[in-house]
Short mmCIF file of C-alpha atoms and ligand atoms in Angstrom, two decimals:
data_model
loop_
_atom_site.label_atom_id
_atom_site.label_comp_id
_atom_site.label_asym_id
_atom_site.label_seq_id
_atom_site.Cartn_x
_atom_site.Cartn_y
_atom_site.Cartn_z
CA MET A 1414 -34.41 -16.63 -12.84
CA PHE A 1415 -35.91 -17.57 -16.19
CA SER A 1416 -35.94 -13.93 -17.27
CA ASN A 1417 -32.14 -13.80 -17.65
CA LYS A 1418 -30.57 -13.43 -21.08
CA PHE A 1419 -28.96 -16.87 -21.14
CA PHE A 1420 -32.16 -18.85 -20.65
CA SER A 1421 -33.99 -16.50 -23.04
CA ALA A 1422 -31.38 -17.17 -25.74
CA LEU A 1423 -31.91 -20.90 -25.19
CA ASN A 1424 -35.73 -20.45 -25.25
CA ILE A 1425 -35.92 -21.93 -21.77
CA THR A 1426 -38.84 -20.56 -19.78
CA ASN A 1427 -39.39 -23.16 -17.06
CA ASN A 1428 -37.80 -26.06 -15.17
CA LYS A 1429 -39.16 -28.70 -17.53
CA GLU A 1430 -37.52 -27.05 -20.54
CA LEU A 1431 -34.31 -26.64 -18.54
CA LEU A 1432 -34.19 -30.34 -17.69
CA SER A 1433 -34.91 -31.30 -21.25
CA PHE A 1434 -32.15 -28.98 -22.61
CA SER A 1435 -29.74 -30.43 -20.08
CA LYS A 1436 -30.64 -33.97 -21.15
CA ILE A 1437 -30.15 -33.22 -24.85
CA THR A 1438 -26.86 -31.38 -24.46
CA LYS A 1439 -25.54 -33.37 -21.47
CA ILE A 1440 -24.62 -30.11 -19.76
CA PRO A 1441 -25.60 -30.43 -16.08
CA VAL A 1442 -28.51 -28.27 -14.93
CA GLN A 1443 -26.32 -26.77 -12.22
CA LYS A 1444 -23.82 -25.54 -14.83
CA LEU A 1445 -26.56 -24.14 -17.05
CA ARG A 1446 -27.91 -22.27 -14.02
CA MET A 1447 -24.41 -20.92 -13.28
CA TYR A 1448 -24.07 -19.56 -16.85
CA ASN A 1449 -27.50 -17.99 -16.48
CA ASP A 1450 -27.17 -16.53 -13.00
CA GLU A 1451 -23.64 -15.20 -13.46
CA GLY A 1452 -24.30 -13.92 -16.99
CA ILE A 1453 -21.07 -15.43 -18.31
CA LEU A 1454 -20.30 -17.06 -21.67
CA PRO A 1455 -20.39 -20.88 -21.55
CA PHE A 1456 -16.94 -22.50 -21.53
CA GLU A 1457 -15.51 -23.66 -24.87
CA SER A 1458 -16.86 -27.25 -25.12
CA ASP A 1459 -20.29 -26.33 -23.74
CA LEU A 1460 -20.45 -23.35 -26.08
CA LYS A 1461 -19.90 -25.56 -29.11
CA ILE A 1462 -22.69 -27.95 -28.05
CA ILE A 1463 -25.08 -25.06 -27.37
CA LEU A 1464 -24.37 -23.37 -30.72
CA ASP A 1465 -24.91 -26.68 -32.56
CA GLU A 1466 -28.17 -27.19 -30.71
CA LEU A 1467 -29.41 -23.66 -31.46
CA GLY A 1468 -28.06 -23.66 -35.02
CA ILE A 1469 -26.51 -20.19 -34.69
CA ASN A 1470 -22.94 -18.85 -34.66
CA ASP A 1471 -21.13 -17.43 -31.66
CA PHE A 1472 -21.53 -13.85 -32.95
CA GLU A 1473 -25.33 -14.08 -32.78
CA PHE A 1474 -25.21 -15.94 -29.47
CA LYS A 1475 -22.94 -13.33 -27.85
CA LEU A 1476 -25.25 -10.59 -29.11
CA LYS A 1477 -28.20 -12.37 -27.54
CA LEU A 1478 -26.33 -12.62 -24.24
CA GLY A 1479 -25.16 -9.02 -24.41
CA ILE A 1480 -21.54 -10.16 -24.08
CA LEU A 1481 -19.88 -7.65 -26.33
CA ASP A 1482 -16.17 -8.27 -26.74
CA ASN A 1483 -14.12 -5.80 -28.72
CA GLU A 1484 -14.45 -7.77 -31.94
CA ILE A 1485 -18.24 -7.52 -31.76
CA ILE A 1486 -18.14 -3.88 -30.77
CA ASN A 1487 -15.88 -3.11 -33.76
CA THR A 1488 -18.25 -4.93 -36.11
CA LEU A 1489 -21.27 -3.10 -34.71
CA THR A 1490 -19.40 0.19 -35.00
CA ASN A 1491 -18.60 -0.51 -38.65
CA TYR A 1492 -22.26 -1.22 -39.39
CA ALA A 1493 -23.68 1.56 -37.20
CA THR A 1494 -25.73 3.17 -40.00
CA GLU A 1495 -27.16 -0.13 -41.25
CA ILE A 1496 -28.08 -1.23 -37.72
CA ASN A 1497 -29.70 2.09 -37.01
CA ASN A 1498 -31.70 1.89 -40.24
CA LEU A 1499 -32.79 -1.60 -39.32
CA ILE A 1500 -34.13 -0.65 -35.92
CA LYS A 1501 -35.19 2.93 -36.70
CA LYS A 1502 -38.88 2.10 -36.46
CA ASP A 1503 -38.42 1.65 -32.72
CA LYS A 1504 -36.68 4.98 -32.26
CA ASN A 1505 -39.61 6.76 -30.66
CA SER A 1506 -41.15 3.83 -28.93
CA GLY A 1507 -39.22 4.24 -25.65
CA THR A 1508 -41.28 5.20 -22.63
CA THR A 1509 -41.49 8.94 -22.21
CA LYS A 1510 -39.96 10.19 -19.00
CA GLN A 1511 -42.50 10.96 -16.32
CA PHE A 1512 -41.89 14.33 -14.74
CA LYS A 1513 -43.76 15.18 -11.59
CA LYS A 1514 -43.47 18.06 -9.24
CA ILE A 1515 -41.51 16.85 -6.25
CA LYS A 1516 -41.27 18.68 -2.96
CA PRO A 1517 -38.68 18.08 -0.25
CA VAL A 1518 -39.93 16.49 2.98
CA PHE A 1519 -37.18 18.12 5.00
CA SER A 1520 -34.98 21.18 4.44
CA THR A 1521 -32.05 22.67 6.34
CA GLN A 1522 -29.73 25.64 5.87
CA TYR A 1523 -27.73 23.70 3.28
CA GLY A 1524 -29.85 20.80 2.13
CA GLN A 1525 -33.03 19.29 0.82
CA LEU A 1526 -34.24 15.76 1.44
CA PHE A 1527 -36.76 14.06 -0.85
CA GLN A 1528 -38.68 10.94 0.11
CA GLU A 1529 -38.54 9.54 -3.37
CA ASP A 1530 -37.14 6.93 -5.67
CA CYS A 1531 -33.77 8.44 -6.63
CA LEU A 1532 -34.49 7.88 -10.32
CA SER A 1533 -37.61 10.02 -10.30
CA LEU A 1534 -35.87 12.72 -8.26
CA MET A 1535 -32.87 12.78 -10.60
CA ARG A 1536 -35.10 13.21 -13.64
CA ASN A 1537 -36.17 16.49 -12.07
CA LEU A 1538 -32.67 17.79 -11.45
CA PRO A 1539 -30.66 19.78 -14.01
CA SER A 1540 -27.65 18.40 -15.89
CA ASN A 1541 -24.15 19.55 -14.88
CA SER A 1542 -25.26 20.84 -11.51
CA VAL A 1543 -23.55 18.67 -8.89
CA ASP A 1544 -19.92 18.75 -7.68
CA LEU A 1545 -19.84 15.42 -5.86
CA ILE A 1546 -22.02 12.32 -5.95
CA PHE A 1547 -21.58 9.70 -3.28
CA ALA A 1548 -23.65 6.51 -3.63
CA ASP A 1549 -24.00 3.62 -1.20
CA PRO A 1550 -26.69 1.53 -2.90
CA PRO A 1551 -28.25 -1.67 -1.55
CA PHE A 1552 -25.83 -4.57 -2.19
CA ASN A 1553 -28.50 -7.03 -3.37
CA LEU A 1554 -27.80 -9.31 -0.41
CA ASN A 1555 -31.45 -10.04 0.38
CA LYS A 1556 -31.35 -7.64 3.28
CA LEU A 1557 -34.57 -6.43 4.85
CA TYR A 1558 -34.75 -2.66 4.40
CA GLU A 1559 -37.28 -0.45 6.18
CA SER A 1560 -38.24 0.71 2.69
CA LYS A 1561 -39.17 -2.91 1.80
CA ILE A 1562 -37.26 -2.66 -1.48
CA ASN A 1563 -36.49 -5.92 -3.25
CA ASP A 1564 -32.86 -6.64 -2.30
CA LYS A 1565 -32.67 -9.96 -4.08
CA LEU A 1566 -32.83 -9.15 -7.77
CA THR A 1567 -31.28 -11.38 -10.41
CA LYS A 1568 -27.74 -10.31 -11.25
CA ASN A 1569 -28.98 -9.06 -14.59
CA ASP A 1570 -31.80 -6.99 -13.08
CA TYR A 1571 -29.54 -5.54 -10.36
CA LEU A 1572 -26.96 -4.48 -12.95
CA GLN A 1573 -29.59 -3.02 -15.26
CA TRP A 1574 -31.02 -0.96 -12.42
CA THR A 1575 -27.49 0.02 -11.38
CA GLU A 1576 -26.67 1.26 -14.87
CA LYS A 1577 -29.87 3.33 -14.92
CA TRP A 1578 -29.17 5.30 -11.76
CA ILE A 1579 -25.48 5.64 -12.62
CA LEU A 1580 -26.27 7.18 -16.02
CA GLU A 1581 -28.61 9.69 -14.39
CA CYS A 1582 -25.91 10.55 -11.84
CA ILE A 1583 -23.37 11.09 -14.61
CA ARG A 1584 -25.76 13.50 -16.31
CA LEU A 1585 -26.09 15.53 -13.10
CA LEU A 1586 -22.35 15.72 -12.50
CA LYS A 1587 -20.51 18.93 -13.44
CA GLU A 1588 -17.45 18.65 -15.62
CA GLY A 1589 -14.59 18.11 -13.16
CA GLY A 1590 -17.05 16.74 -10.57
CA ALA A 1591 -16.33 13.61 -8.54
CA PHE A 1592 -18.30 10.36 -8.32
CA PHE A 1593 -17.68 7.90 -5.47
CA ILE A 1594 -19.45 4.53 -5.30
CA TRP A 1595 -19.31 2.29 -2.23
CA ASN A 1596 -20.04 -1.37 -2.79
CA LEU A 1597 -18.75 -4.91 -2.45
CA PRO A 1598 -15.76 -5.63 -4.73
CA ILE A 1599 -17.82 -8.13 -6.75
CA TRP A 1600 -20.36 -5.43 -7.76
CA ASN A 1601 -17.76 -2.73 -8.23
CA THR A 1602 -15.99 -4.79 -10.89
CA HIS A 1603 -19.19 -4.49 -12.95
CA ILE A 1604 -19.82 -0.89 -11.93
CA SER A 1605 -16.32 0.05 -13.06
CA SER A 1606 -17.02 -1.32 -16.50
CA ILE A 1607 -20.06 1.00 -16.72
CA LEU A 1608 -18.20 4.03 -15.41
CA ASN A 1609 -15.15 3.46 -17.63
CA LYS A 1610 -17.30 4.30 -20.66
CA TYR A 1611 -18.18 7.78 -19.46
CA LEU A 1612 -15.84 9.00 -16.75
CA ASN A 1613 -12.18 9.04 -15.81
CA PHE A 1614 -10.90 6.50 -13.34
CA ARG A 1615 -8.95 7.90 -10.41
CA HIS A 1616 -8.86 5.23 -7.72
CA TRP A 1617 -10.14 1.89 -6.50
CA ILE A 1618 -9.88 2.55 -2.78
CA ALA A 1619 -9.74 -0.52 -0.56
CA VAL A 1620 -11.37 0.32 2.75
CA ASP A 1621 -10.11 -2.24 5.21
CA ILE A 1622 -13.21 -3.31 7.14
CA LYS A 1623 -13.78 -6.91 8.06
CA ASN A 1624 -17.44 -7.47 7.42
CA GLN A 1625 -17.92 -11.20 7.75
CA LEU A 1626 -16.38 -14.42 8.97
CA PRO A 1627 -13.79 -16.24 6.87
CA ILE A 1628 -15.36 -18.30 4.03
CA PRO A 1629 -14.10 -21.84 3.29
CA ASN A 1630 -12.13 -22.11 0.01
CA LYS A 1631 -11.88 -18.36 -0.35
CA LEU A 1632 -9.63 -15.55 0.82
CA TYR A 1633 -10.88 -13.70 3.87
CA PRO A 1634 -12.90 -10.74 2.49
CA SER A 1635 -11.57 -7.80 4.39
CA HIS A 1636 -12.21 -4.73 2.28
CA TYR A 1637 -15.05 -2.72 0.81
CA SER A 1638 -14.43 -1.09 -2.50
CA LEU A 1639 -14.79 2.64 -2.93
CA LEU A 1640 -14.63 3.72 -6.57
CA TYR A 1641 -13.51 7.24 -7.31
CA TYR A 1642 -14.08 8.69 -10.79
CA THR A 1643 -14.19 12.22 -12.19
CA LYS A 1644 -15.96 13.72 -15.18
CA GLY A 1645 -12.95 14.59 -17.32
CA ASN A 1646 -9.27 14.20 -16.54
CA LYS A 1647 -8.92 17.13 -14.25
CA PRO A 1648 -10.87 17.17 -11.01
CA ASN A 1649 -12.22 20.59 -10.07
CA THR A 1650 -11.17 19.93 -6.51
CA PHE A 1651 -8.64 17.64 -4.95
CA ASN A 1652 -7.66 18.58 -1.43
CA GLN A 1653 -4.76 16.41 -0.37
CA GLU A 1654 -5.35 14.68 2.98
CA ARG A 1655 -2.60 13.58 5.34
CA LEU A 1656 -2.54 11.08 8.18
CA PRO A 1657 -0.52 10.89 11.39
CA LEU A 1658 2.34 8.38 11.69
CA GLU A 1659 1.40 4.99 13.02
CA ILE A 1660 2.76 4.60 16.53
CA CYS A 1661 2.36 2.09 19.32
CA LYS A 1662 -0.70 3.22 21.28
CA LYS A 1663 0.77 2.08 24.59
CA CYS A 1664 4.43 3.08 24.43
CA GLY A 1665 4.27 5.81 21.76
CA SER A 1666 7.23 4.49 19.75
CA ASP A 1667 7.40 4.26 15.94
CA ILE A 1668 5.91 1.13 14.37
CA LYS A 1669 7.94 1.58 11.19
CA ASP A 1670 11.63 2.39 11.23
CA TYR A 1671 12.11 5.74 9.46
CA GLY A 1672 15.88 5.60 9.98
CA GLY A 1673 17.58 8.68 8.62
CA TYR A 1674 14.41 9.87 6.85
CA LYS A 1675 12.68 11.32 9.89
CA ASN A 1676 13.76 14.84 8.97
CA LYS A 1677 12.24 14.42 5.48
CA LEU A 1678 8.77 13.58 6.82
CA ASN A 1679 6.15 16.20 6.10
CA ILE A 1680 5.10 17.82 9.37
CA ASN A 1681 1.49 17.70 8.16
CA GLY A 1682 1.54 13.91 8.08
CA LEU A 1683 1.83 11.06 5.60
CA THR A 1684 0.12 11.25 2.20
CA LEU A 1685 -3.15 9.33 2.24
CA SER A 1686 -2.91 6.15 0.15
CA ASP A 1687 -5.60 4.17 -1.67
CA VAL A 1688 -5.81 1.66 1.20
CA TRP A 1689 -7.78 3.11 4.10
CA LYS A 1690 -7.25 1.27 7.36
CA ASP A 1691 -8.61 3.81 9.79
CA ILE A 1692 -12.33 3.56 8.98
CA SER A 1693 -14.09 1.38 11.51
CA PRO A 1694 -17.68 0.16 11.22
CA VAL A 1695 -20.32 2.04 13.20
CA ARG A 1696 -21.02 0.00 16.29
CA HIS A 1697 -22.04 2.18 19.19
CA SER A 1698 -23.15 5.40 17.58
CA LYS A 1699 -25.92 7.18 19.42
CA TYR A 1700 -27.69 7.45 16.07
CA LYS A 1701 -27.20 3.97 14.73
CA THR A 1702 -30.74 3.00 13.91
CA ARG A 1703 -30.49 0.93 10.74
CA GLU A 1704 -28.28 -1.95 11.82
CA SER A 1705 -25.13 -2.33 9.65
CA ASN A 1706 -26.27 0.15 6.92
CA GLN A 1707 -25.02 3.33 8.47
CA LEU A 1708 -21.61 4.34 7.18
CA PRO A 1709 -18.97 5.78 9.51
CA VAL A 1710 -18.89 9.57 9.70
CA ASN A 1711 -15.10 9.66 9.14
CA LEU A 1712 -15.54 7.96 5.74
CA LEU A 1713 -17.85 10.72 4.51
CA GLU A 1714 -15.81 13.45 6.18
CA ARG A 1715 -12.81 12.28 4.16
CA ILE A 1716 -14.59 11.90 0.81
CA ILE A 1717 -16.29 15.28 1.11
CA SER A 1718 -13.13 17.07 2.29
CA ILE A 1719 -11.04 15.62 -0.52
CA SER A 1720 -13.36 16.38 -3.39
CA THR A 1721 -15.34 19.51 -2.51
CA ASN A 1722 -15.08 22.97 -1.02
CA GLU A 1723 -17.55 24.97 1.03
CA ASN A 1724 -20.81 25.78 -0.80
CA ASP A 1725 -20.33 23.05 -3.42
CA VAL A 1726 -23.30 20.80 -4.20
CA ILE A 1727 -23.36 17.16 -3.09
CA PHE A 1728 -25.91 14.54 -4.10
CA ASP A 1729 -26.44 11.15 -2.44
CA PRO A 1730 -29.23 9.08 -4.04
CA PHE A 1731 -29.43 6.48 -1.23
CA GLY A 1732 -30.10 8.33 2.01
CA GLY A 1733 -30.27 5.49 4.56
CA SER A 1734 -29.69 7.20 7.89
CA GLY A 1735 -28.30 10.32 6.20
CA THR A 1736 -24.58 10.17 6.99
CA THR A 1737 -23.70 12.08 3.81
CA TYR A 1738 -26.26 14.77 4.55
CA ILE A 1739 -25.23 15.40 8.15
CA VAL A 1740 -21.54 15.61 7.25
CA SER A 1741 -22.28 17.91 4.29
CA GLU A 1742 -24.31 20.21 6.50
CA ILE A 1743 -21.55 20.51 9.10
CA LEU A 1744 -18.88 21.05 6.44
CA LYS A 1745 -21.06 23.80 4.88
CA ARG A 1746 -21.70 22.01 1.59
CA ASN A 1747 -25.08 22.19 -0.11
CA TRP A 1748 -26.71 18.77 -0.30
CA ILE A 1749 -29.57 17.00 -2.06
CA GLY A 1750 -30.79 13.62 -0.90
CA SER A 1751 -33.33 10.96 -1.69
CA GLU A 1752 -34.53 8.04 0.39
CA ILE A 1753 -37.29 5.80 -0.85
CA GLY A 1754 -38.19 4.54 2.64
CA PRO A 1755 -38.88 6.23 5.97
CA VAL A 1756 -36.76 9.31 6.64
CA ASP A 1757 -37.31 9.75 10.39
CA SER A 1758 -33.84 8.50 11.29
CA ILE A 1759 -32.30 11.15 9.02
CA VAL A 1760 -34.39 13.93 10.50
CA LYS A 1761 -33.60 12.69 14.03
CA ARG A 1762 -29.87 13.04 13.41
CA PHE A 1763 -30.35 16.66 12.36
CA ASN A 1764 -32.05 17.35 15.70
CA ASP A 1765 -28.68 16.87 17.34
CA LEU A 1766 -26.31 18.69 15.06
CA GLU A 1767 -24.04 19.57 17.99
CA PHE A 1768 -23.24 15.92 18.69
CA HIS A 1769 -22.19 15.41 15.07
CA LYS A 1770 -20.23 18.66 15.01
CA GLU A 1771 -18.15 17.41 17.93
CA GLN A 1772 -17.61 14.09 16.17
CA ILE A 1773 -16.35 15.87 13.08
CA GLN A 1774 -14.16 18.23 15.06
CA GLU A 1775 -12.51 15.20 16.67
CA ILE A 1776 -11.90 13.64 13.24
CA GLN A 1777 -10.43 16.86 11.90
CA ASP A 1778 -8.12 17.28 14.90
CA LYS A 1779 -6.56 13.94 14.04
CA LYS A 1780 -5.69 14.62 10.41
CA ASN A 1781 -3.09 16.65 8.55
CA VAL A 1782 -0.63 16.37 11.44
CA LEU A 1783 2.35 14.06 11.89
CA PHE A 1784 1.39 13.48 15.53
CA THR A 1785 -1.97 14.16 17.17
CA GLU A 1786 -1.99 16.08 20.45
CA GLU A 1787 -2.47 12.84 22.35
CA MET A 1788 0.44 11.14 20.54
CA ARG A 1789 2.62 14.16 21.05
CA LYS A 1790 2.06 14.17 24.84
CA LEU A 1791 2.88 10.47 25.04
CA ARG A 1792 6.08 10.91 23.01
CA VAL A 1793 7.23 13.87 25.12
CA LYS A 1794 6.67 11.76 28.23
CA LYS A 1795 8.67 8.89 26.74
CA GLY A 1796 11.41 11.15 25.38
CA LEU A 1797 10.81 10.09 21.76
CA TRP A 1798 11.65 12.23 18.71
CA LEU A 1799 9.27 14.93 17.42
CA PRO A 1800 9.51 16.87 14.13
CA GLU A 1801 10.88 20.00 15.85
CA ASN A 1802 13.97 17.98 16.91
CA PHE A 1803 15.11 18.20 13.30
CA LYS A 1804 14.71 21.90 12.71
C1 SAM B 2031 -27.03 1.00 2.15
S1 SAM B 2031 -28.29 2.10 2.59
C2 SAM B 2031 -27.47 3.69 2.63
C3 SAM B 2031 -26.88 3.98 3.99
C4 SAM B 2031 -26.29 5.38 4.09
N1 SAM B 2031 -25.11 5.55 3.28
C5 SAM B 2031 -25.94 5.75 5.54
O1 SAM B 2031 -24.74 5.92 5.87
O2 SAM B 2031 -26.85 5.83 6.35
C6 SAM B 2031 -29.21 2.20 1.11
C7 SAM B 2031 -30.51 2.99 1.25
O3 SAM B 2031 -31.01 3.22 -0.08
C8 SAM B 2031 -32.43 3.20 0.00
N2 SAM B 2031 -32.92 2.97 -1.37
C9 SAM B 2031 -32.97 1.81 -2.05
N3 SAM B 2031 -33.45 1.98 -3.29
C10 SAM B 2031 -33.65 3.32 -3.42
C11 SAM B 2031 -34.11 4.14 -4.48
N4 SAM B 2031 -34.44 3.62 -5.66
N5 SAM B 2031 -34.20 5.46 -4.29
C12 SAM B 2031 -33.85 6.00 -3.09
N6 SAM B 2031 -33.43 5.28 -2.04
C13 SAM B 2031 -33.32 3.95 -2.21
C14 SAM B 2031 -32.73 2.08 0.98
O4 SAM B 2031 -34.03 2.23 1.53
C15 SAM B 2031 -31.62 2.27 2.02
O5 SAM B 2031 -32.05 3.08 3.07
#
């Protein structure tokens, strides 16, 4: 905790110094910790006290914290040459990238899986070579992963690591390629601010999945965030997806009243929106081995179908139980994957490709139609309208 930028700027390296700073400034320790842990600028009155105590102005303090508002960025931009001259001596002092020959631990007709840290794998992959990147990184929730990775980094360290792998991903992406990132909304607000500097925003998709119990004094968190960006304005591929009408599962009747518009409905279904309500968490899958980490197959089927075509190249840096890889294989997309921990659960899923093929077939039968076969039968039985009534 003492490695964060805020405490560094205050020259605080241990609890004793923290207590002493709190005593001098009369800012409670708890508040100082909040500024440090959240990486936010101290509120107005505290800021004034801190600047007086440090004897510096807010420009220098913000630089030390790495909080670069547009005014600071404009100033830095204006002095770019001078700043570069000032720090030139460090230009070549960065660590040289370590390249090592990496071999896949598992290969299939379409894909290659590497048991590696995604960063070292990516350094070995060529720029502009991937059509779609899907990433479902650890959420830094202190979860115990089989790979024993540290899932409780400081906010600062988590975001620094996040920026590193994102920048490598962006390098790999082809122009027109798509980048989807799955995370909690709180992290995706930060991730968006990284992506906005390099890529084009397309959607913040709210995937309606209740993942925890209601929290006192807060709204009930009921969506995951799925960011969707492309490299450049124009995506190389965007295959429109359509969903069936929502109907009552028991009686088959319409849930929404379409009044006189029924004949205007597209027979291939309703246009998919940026709120996805039909993705349910994996609970009883035959292949659910890593409790709660495995993403639903229909989520990946949708992402891959929207943004790629057969034979395109897909990369997922965080393998987990390999949902992206299995769906890519079945949809005939080339795939590259990395998983830093054990990969047995991924390989196991590939041993039963037929099971997953059936799953995907079922998903595909239920999309791009106004009524699924099952719905249609129910509506015929109940004498309810069908699109052909309007021809
Ligand atoms: C949230 S899980 C991914 C789950 C996956 N989407 C699925 O549906 O099965 C994240 C995975 O990333 C792996 N991981 C964490 N850090 C990594 C790294 N630096 N390189 C590669 N894999 C990493 C973890 O071991 C974990 O299995």
